[in-house]
mmCIF file of C-alpha atoms in Angstrom:
data_model
loop_
_atom_site.group_PDB
_atom_site.id
_atom_site.type_symbol
_atom_site.label_atom_id
_atom_site.label_comp_id
_atom_site.label_asym_id
_atom_site.label_seq_id
_atom_site.Cartn_x
_atom_site.Cartn_y
_atom_site.Cartn_z
ATOM 1 C CA MET Q 1 -28.533 25.178 61.078
ATOM 2 C CA LYS Q 2 -26.453 28.315 61.686
ATOM 3 C CA LEU Q 3 -28.871 29.426 64.388
ATOM 4 C CA THR Q 4 -28.563 26.042 66.087
ATOM 5 C CA LEU Q 5 -24.773 26.319 65.989
ATOM 6 C CA VAL Q 6 -24.901 29.793 67.532
ATOM 7 C CA ARG Q 7 -27.193 28.506 70.275
ATOM 8 C CA TRP Q 8 -24.832 25.598 70.915
ATOM 9 C CA ILE Q 9 -21.893 27.985 71.293
ATOM 10 C CA ILE Q 10 -23.698 30.400 73.607
ATOM 11 C CA PHE Q 11 -25.135 27.543 75.658
ATOM 12 C CA ASN Q 12 -21.715 25.959 76.162
ATOM 13 C CA ILE Q 13 -20.094 29.253 77.138
ATOM 14 C CA PHE Q 14 -22.369 29.419 80.165
ATOM 15 C CA LEU Q 15 -22.323 25.662 80.734
ATOM 16 C CA PHE Q 16 -18.527 25.407 80.772
ATOM 17 C CA ALA Q 17 -18.230 28.456 83.019
ATOM 18 C CA PHE Q 18 -20.558 26.901 85.560
ATOM 19 C CA GLY Q 19 -19.339 23.322 85.220
ATOM 20 C CA ILE Q 20 -15.610 24.027 85.158
ATOM 21 C CA GLY Q 21 -16.082 26.645 87.849
ATOM 22 C CA LEU Q 22 -17.297 23.983 90.252
ATOM 23 C CA GLY Q 23 -14.025 22.137 89.779
ATOM 24 C CA ALA Q 24 -11.706 25.133 89.482
ATOM 25 C CA ALA Q 25 -12.631 26.474 92.905
ATOM 26 C CA HIS Q 26 -10.620 23.764 94.650
ATOM 27 C CA TYR Q 27 -7.217 25.003 93.500
ATOM 28 C CA PRO Q 28 -5.040 26.879 96.040
ATOM 29 C CA VAL Q 29 -6.592 30.153 97.101
ATOM 30 C CA ASP Q 30 -5.768 32.916 99.522
ATOM 31 C CA PHE Q 31 -9.361 33.216 100.686
ATOM 32 C CA ASP Q 32 -11.294 30.545 102.566
ATOM 33 C CA GLY Q 33 -12.159 27.588 100.372
ATOM 34 C CA LEU Q 34 -11.277 24.063 99.335
ATOM 35 C CA ARG Q 35 -7.614 23.279 98.743
ATOM 36 C CA CYS Q 36 -6.204 20.697 96.393
ATOM 37 C CA PRO Q 37 -4.474 17.863 98.312
ATOM 38 C CA ALA Q 38 -1.510 18.161 95.935
ATOM 39 C CA TYR Q 39 -0.485 21.245 97.885
ATOM 40 C CA GLU Q 40 -0.845 19.697 101.322
ATOM 41 C CA GLY Q 41 1.686 16.880 101.062
ATOM 42 C CA ASN Q 42 -0.771 14.108 100.272
ATOM 43 C CA THR Q 43 -0.022 11.102 98.095
ATOM 44 C CA LEU Q 44 -0.371 10.932 94.330
ATOM 45 C CA ALA Q 45 -3.292 8.532 94.708
ATOM 46 C CA GLU Q 46 -5.115 10.941 97.020
ATOM 47 C CA CYS Q 47 -4.607 13.786 94.560
ATOM 48 C CA PHE Q 48 -5.877 11.609 91.711
ATOM 49 C CA GLN Q 49 -8.981 10.625 93.664
ATOM 50 C CA PHE Q 50 -9.678 14.211 94.710
ATOM 51 C CA GLY Q 51 -9.432 15.411 91.111
ATOM 52 C CA ALA Q 52 -11.632 12.587 89.870
ATOM 53 C CA PHE Q 53 -14.315 13.480 92.408
ATOM 54 C CA LEU Q 54 -14.427 17.149 91.434
ATOM 55 C CA GLY Q 55 -14.138 16.316 87.738
ATOM 56 C CA THR Q 56 -17.146 14.058 88.094
ATOM 57 C CA ILE Q 57 -19.176 16.992 89.396
ATOM 58 C CA SER Q 58 -18.079 19.216 86.495
ATOM 59 C CA GLY Q 59 -18.667 16.434 83.968
ATOM 60 C CA LEU Q 60 -22.150 15.699 85.239
ATOM 61 C CA VAL Q 61 -23.168 19.349 85.006
ATOM 62 C CA ILE Q 62 -21.776 19.773 81.487
ATOM 63 C CA GLY Q 63 -22.895 16.342 80.277
ATOM 64 C CA ILE Q 64 -26.468 16.712 81.495
ATOM 65 C CA GLY Q 65 -26.719 20.233 80.117
ATOM 66 C CA GLN Q 66 -25.409 19.192 76.710
ATOM 67 C CA GLY Q 67 -27.617 16.108 76.770
ATOM 68 C CA VAL Q 68 -30.755 18.174 77.267
ATOM 69 C CA PHE Q 69 -29.722 20.434 74.381
ATOM 70 C CA LEU Q 70 -28.925 17.530 72.049
ATOM 71 C CA ARG Q 71 -32.123 15.675 72.844
ATOM 72 C CA LYS Q 72 -34.117 18.706 71.773
ATOM 73 C CA GLN Q 73 -32.046 19.611 68.708
ATOM 74 C CA LEU Q 74 -31.173 16.150 67.354
ATOM 75 C CA SER Q 75 -34.088 14.122 68.752
ATOM 76 C CA TRP Q 76 -31.796 11.695 70.543
ATOM 77 C CA SER Q 77 -33.303 8.888 72.619
ATOM 78 C CA ARG Q 78 -32.976 8.672 76.379
ATOM 79 C CA ASN Q 79 -30.362 5.915 76.078
ATOM 80 C CA GLN Q 80 -28.305 8.038 73.697
ATOM 81 C CA ILE Q 81 -28.382 10.924 76.133
ATOM 82 C CA LEU Q 82 -27.419 8.672 79.045
ATOM 83 C CA ALA Q 83 -24.441 7.396 77.045
ATOM 84 C CA TRP Q 84 -23.437 10.992 76.317
ATOM 85 C CA VAL Q 85 -23.673 12.038 79.963
ATOM 86 C CA ALA Q 86 -21.660 9.000 81.060
ATOM 87 C CA ALA Q 87 -18.935 9.695 78.480
ATOM 88 C CA THR Q 88 -18.699 13.383 79.383
ATOM 89 C CA THR Q 89 -18.613 12.685 83.109
ATOM 90 C CA ALA Q 90 -15.882 10.059 82.725
ATOM 91 C CA ALA Q 91 -13.809 12.389 80.539
ATOM 92 C CA PHE Q 92 -13.898 15.304 82.975
ATOM 93 C CA ALA Q 93 -13.227 12.980 85.918
ATOM 94 C CA LEU Q 94 -10.123 11.590 84.207
ATOM 95 C CA GLY Q 95 -8.970 15.006 82.991
ATOM 96 C CA HIS Q 96 -9.258 16.525 86.458
ATOM 97 C CA ALA Q 97 -7.560 13.524 88.041
ATOM 98 C CA ILE Q 98 -4.588 13.821 85.695
ATOM 99 C CA GLY Q 99 -4.363 17.569 86.244
ATOM 100 C CA ASP Q 100 -4.559 17.307 90.027
ATOM 101 C CA SER Q 101 -2.001 14.530 90.323
ATOM 102 C CA GLY Q 102 0.584 16.437 88.288
ATOM 103 C CA PRO Q 103 2.366 19.751 88.858
ATOM 104 C CA VAL Q 104 0.414 22.956 88.446
ATOM 105 C CA PRO Q 105 1.365 24.556 85.107
ATOM 106 C CA GLN Q 106 4.309 26.886 85.638
ATOM 107 C CA ALA Q 107 4.921 28.261 82.142
ATOM 108 C CA LEU Q 108 2.157 30.283 80.546
ATOM 109 C CA PRO Q 109 0.564 29.783 78.114
ATOM 110 C CA TRP Q 110 2.260 26.623 76.834
ATOM 111 C CA SER Q 111 1.482 24.508 79.875
ATOM 112 C CA ALA Q 112 -2.166 25.554 79.685
ATOM 113 C CA LEU Q 113 -2.211 24.679 75.986
ATOM 114 C CA GLY Q 114 -0.744 21.246 76.710
ATOM 115 C CA LEU Q 115 -3.212 20.551 79.500
ATOM 116 C CA GLY Q 116 -6.046 21.661 77.225
ATOM 117 C CA LEU Q 117 -4.934 19.376 74.388
ATOM 118 C CA VAL Q 118 -4.793 16.368 76.701
ATOM 119 C CA SER Q 119 -8.174 17.175 78.257
ATOM 120 C CA GLY Q 120 -9.751 17.818 74.865
ATOM 121 C CA LEU Q 121 -8.405 14.538 73.497
ATOM 122 C CA ILE Q 122 -9.822 12.549 76.402
ATOM 123 C CA LEU Q 123 -13.177 14.311 76.099
ATOM 124 C CA GLY Q 124 -13.206 13.870 72.326
ATOM 125 C CA ILE Q 125 -12.472 10.144 72.392
ATOM 126 C CA LEU Q 126 -15.051 9.287 75.039
ATOM 127 C CA GLN Q 127 -17.770 11.443 73.488
ATOM 128 C CA TRP Q 128 -16.908 9.998 70.074
ATOM 129 C CA LEU Q 129 -17.797 6.556 71.432
ATOM 130 C CA ALA Q 130 -21.264 7.912 72.203
ATOM 131 C CA LEU Q 131 -21.534 9.644 68.802
ATOM 132 C CA ARG Q 132 -20.624 6.760 66.483
ATOM 133 C CA GLY Q 133 -23.445 5.957 64.092
ATOM 134 C CA LYS Q 134 -25.483 8.997 65.092
ATOM 135 C CA ILE Q 135 -23.831 11.635 62.891
ATOM 136 C CA GLU Q 136 -21.695 11.615 59.769
ATOM 137 C CA ASN Q 137 -17.915 11.653 60.200
ATOM 138 C CA ALA Q 138 -18.168 11.339 63.965
ATOM 139 C CA SER Q 139 -14.417 10.687 64.071
ATOM 140 C CA ARG Q 140 -13.901 14.385 63.293
ATOM 141 C CA TRP Q 141 -15.254 15.038 66.762
ATOM 142 C CA VAL Q 142 -11.995 13.858 68.334
ATOM 143 C CA TRP Q 143 -9.703 16.372 66.679
ATOM 144 C CA SER Q 144 -12.333 19.137 66.933
ATOM 145 C CA SER Q 145 -12.559 18.590 70.682
ATOM 146 C CA THR Q 146 -8.780 18.330 71.075
ATOM 147 C CA ILE Q 147 -7.988 21.493 69.132
ATOM 148 C CA GLY Q 148 -10.898 23.469 70.571
ATOM 149 C CA PHE Q 149 -10.103 22.636 74.190
ATOM 150 C CA GLY Q 150 -6.364 23.132 73.660
ATOM 151 C CA ILE Q 151 -6.648 26.517 71.980
ATOM 152 C CA GLY Q 152 -9.307 27.619 74.443
ATOM 153 C CA LEU Q 153 -7.268 26.833 77.541
ATOM 154 C CA GLY Q 154 -4.159 28.276 75.899
ATOM 155 C CA VAL Q 155 -5.977 31.571 75.356
ATOM 156 C CA VAL Q 156 -7.163 31.457 78.963
ATOM 157 C CA GLY Q 157 -3.534 31.068 80.018
ATOM 158 C CA ILE Q 158 -2.547 34.199 78.105
ATOM 159 C CA ALA Q 159 -5.551 36.172 79.345
ATOM 160 C CA ALA Q 160 -5.004 35.086 82.946
ATOM 161 C CA ALA Q 161 -1.347 36.089 82.809
ATOM 162 C CA VAL Q 162 -2.266 39.538 81.502
ATOM 163 C CA LEU Q 163 -5.437 40.258 83.458
ATOM 164 C CA LEU Q 164 -4.659 38.649 86.795
ATOM 165 C CA ASP Q 165 -0.953 39.033 87.399
ATOM 166 C CA ALA Q 166 1.753 39.025 84.735
ATOM 167 C CA ASN Q 167 4.326 38.007 87.342
ATOM 168 C CA ARG Q 168 2.375 35.067 88.721
ATOM 169 C CA ASN Q 169 3.798 31.660 87.836
ATOM 170 C CA SER Q 170 0.524 29.785 87.603
ATOM 171 C CA ILE Q 171 -2.948 30.476 86.281
ATOM 172 C CA PHE Q 172 -4.390 28.309 89.042
ATOM 173 C CA HIS Q 173 -3.516 30.471 92.054
ATOM 174 C CA TRP Q 174 -6.119 32.973 93.188
ATOM 175 C CA HIS Q 175 -5.470 35.990 95.394
ATOM 176 C CA THR Q 176 -9.079 37.105 95.605
ATOM 177 C CA LEU Q 177 -12.543 35.822 94.890
ATOM 178 C CA PHE Q 178 -12.590 38.190 91.910
ATOM 179 C CA ASP Q 179 -9.558 36.374 90.461
ATOM 180 C CA LEU Q 180 -11.400 33.080 90.642
ATOM 181 C CA LEU Q 181 -14.602 34.463 89.124
ATOM 182 C CA LEU Q 182 -12.642 36.083 86.310
ATOM 183 C CA PHE Q 183 -10.893 32.794 85.556
ATOM 184 C CA ILE Q 184 -14.253 30.991 85.474
ATOM 185 C CA ALA Q 185 -15.626 33.589 83.044
ATOM 186 C CA LEU Q 186 -12.557 33.223 80.815
ATOM 187 C CA ASP Q 187 -12.951 29.452 80.851
ATOM 188 C CA GLY Q 188 -16.545 29.687 79.720
ATOM 189 C CA LEU Q 189 -15.884 32.277 77.037
ATOM 190 C CA PHE Q 190 -12.773 30.748 75.486
ATOM 191 C CA VAL Q 191 -12.732 27.040 76.370
ATOM 192 C CA GLY Q 192 -16.490 26.571 76.103
ATOM 193 C CA GLY Q 193 -16.875 28.960 73.179
ATOM 194 C CA ILE Q 194 -14.012 27.706 71.003
ATOM 195 C CA TRP Q 195 -14.680 24.054 71.827
ATOM 196 C CA ALA Q 196 -18.366 24.456 70.940
ATOM 197 C CA ALA Q 197 -17.617 26.358 67.726
ATOM 198 C CA LEU Q 198 -15.477 23.507 66.383
ATOM 199 C CA THR Q 199 -17.513 20.576 67.655
ATOM 200 C CA GLY Q 200 -20.775 22.241 66.677
ATOM 201 C CA ARG Q 201 -19.763 22.179 63.025
ATOM 202 C CA VAL Q 202 -19.423 18.410 63.303
ATOM 203 C CA LEU Q 203 -22.748 18.028 65.094
ATOM 204 C CA PHE Q 204 -24.972 20.335 63.134
ATOM 205 C CA THR Q 205 -23.551 20.389 59.608
ATOM 206 C CA ARG Q 206 -22.800 16.688 59.180
ATOM 207 C CA GLN Q 207 -25.724 14.891 60.720
ATOM 208 C CA ALA Q 208 -26.463 11.376 59.571
ATOM 209 C CA GLN Q 209 -29.504 11.183 57.403
#
């Protein structure tokens, strides 16, 4: 069981880095790349839609990856995996939409912590709907996801402020491609790693018999 938990953590570190990276690349950058409509004078609805689109991409990548892992480790059926992928995709789409339609966090790391708590709560609730009846105490998934995502993104906020630019007022502004890649790596290591460590204990130590 411990080995499975370790695999789950390592797997999600890489999965979150790749999945979140696909969505993170759209924030304002100083090199050529996609730009978030929120910084080009577009409407709130346009920002929401743009975030939902990119969140859907991230959610699909993470949901499918986790689904493949869970099908192998917990012998879930195809329908169970499809429900999981749908829940994960919807959660990331909504989380991105909310983030893109609001102001970019200006105070580190508290704004990052707050955004992480909201995102983790959304992800936890929707994935919990797919987990009910499949593992013991599935309701614990909600707070595990909320705390894990919140702490993870809060740590990323601190690390980004220190490693990228202590005087920068947002963790979502890149000056170079290296900045963006570093942020993606931090996301995978801390958000994916901490989130997986907490949720993995629910998945792999309290399975329904």
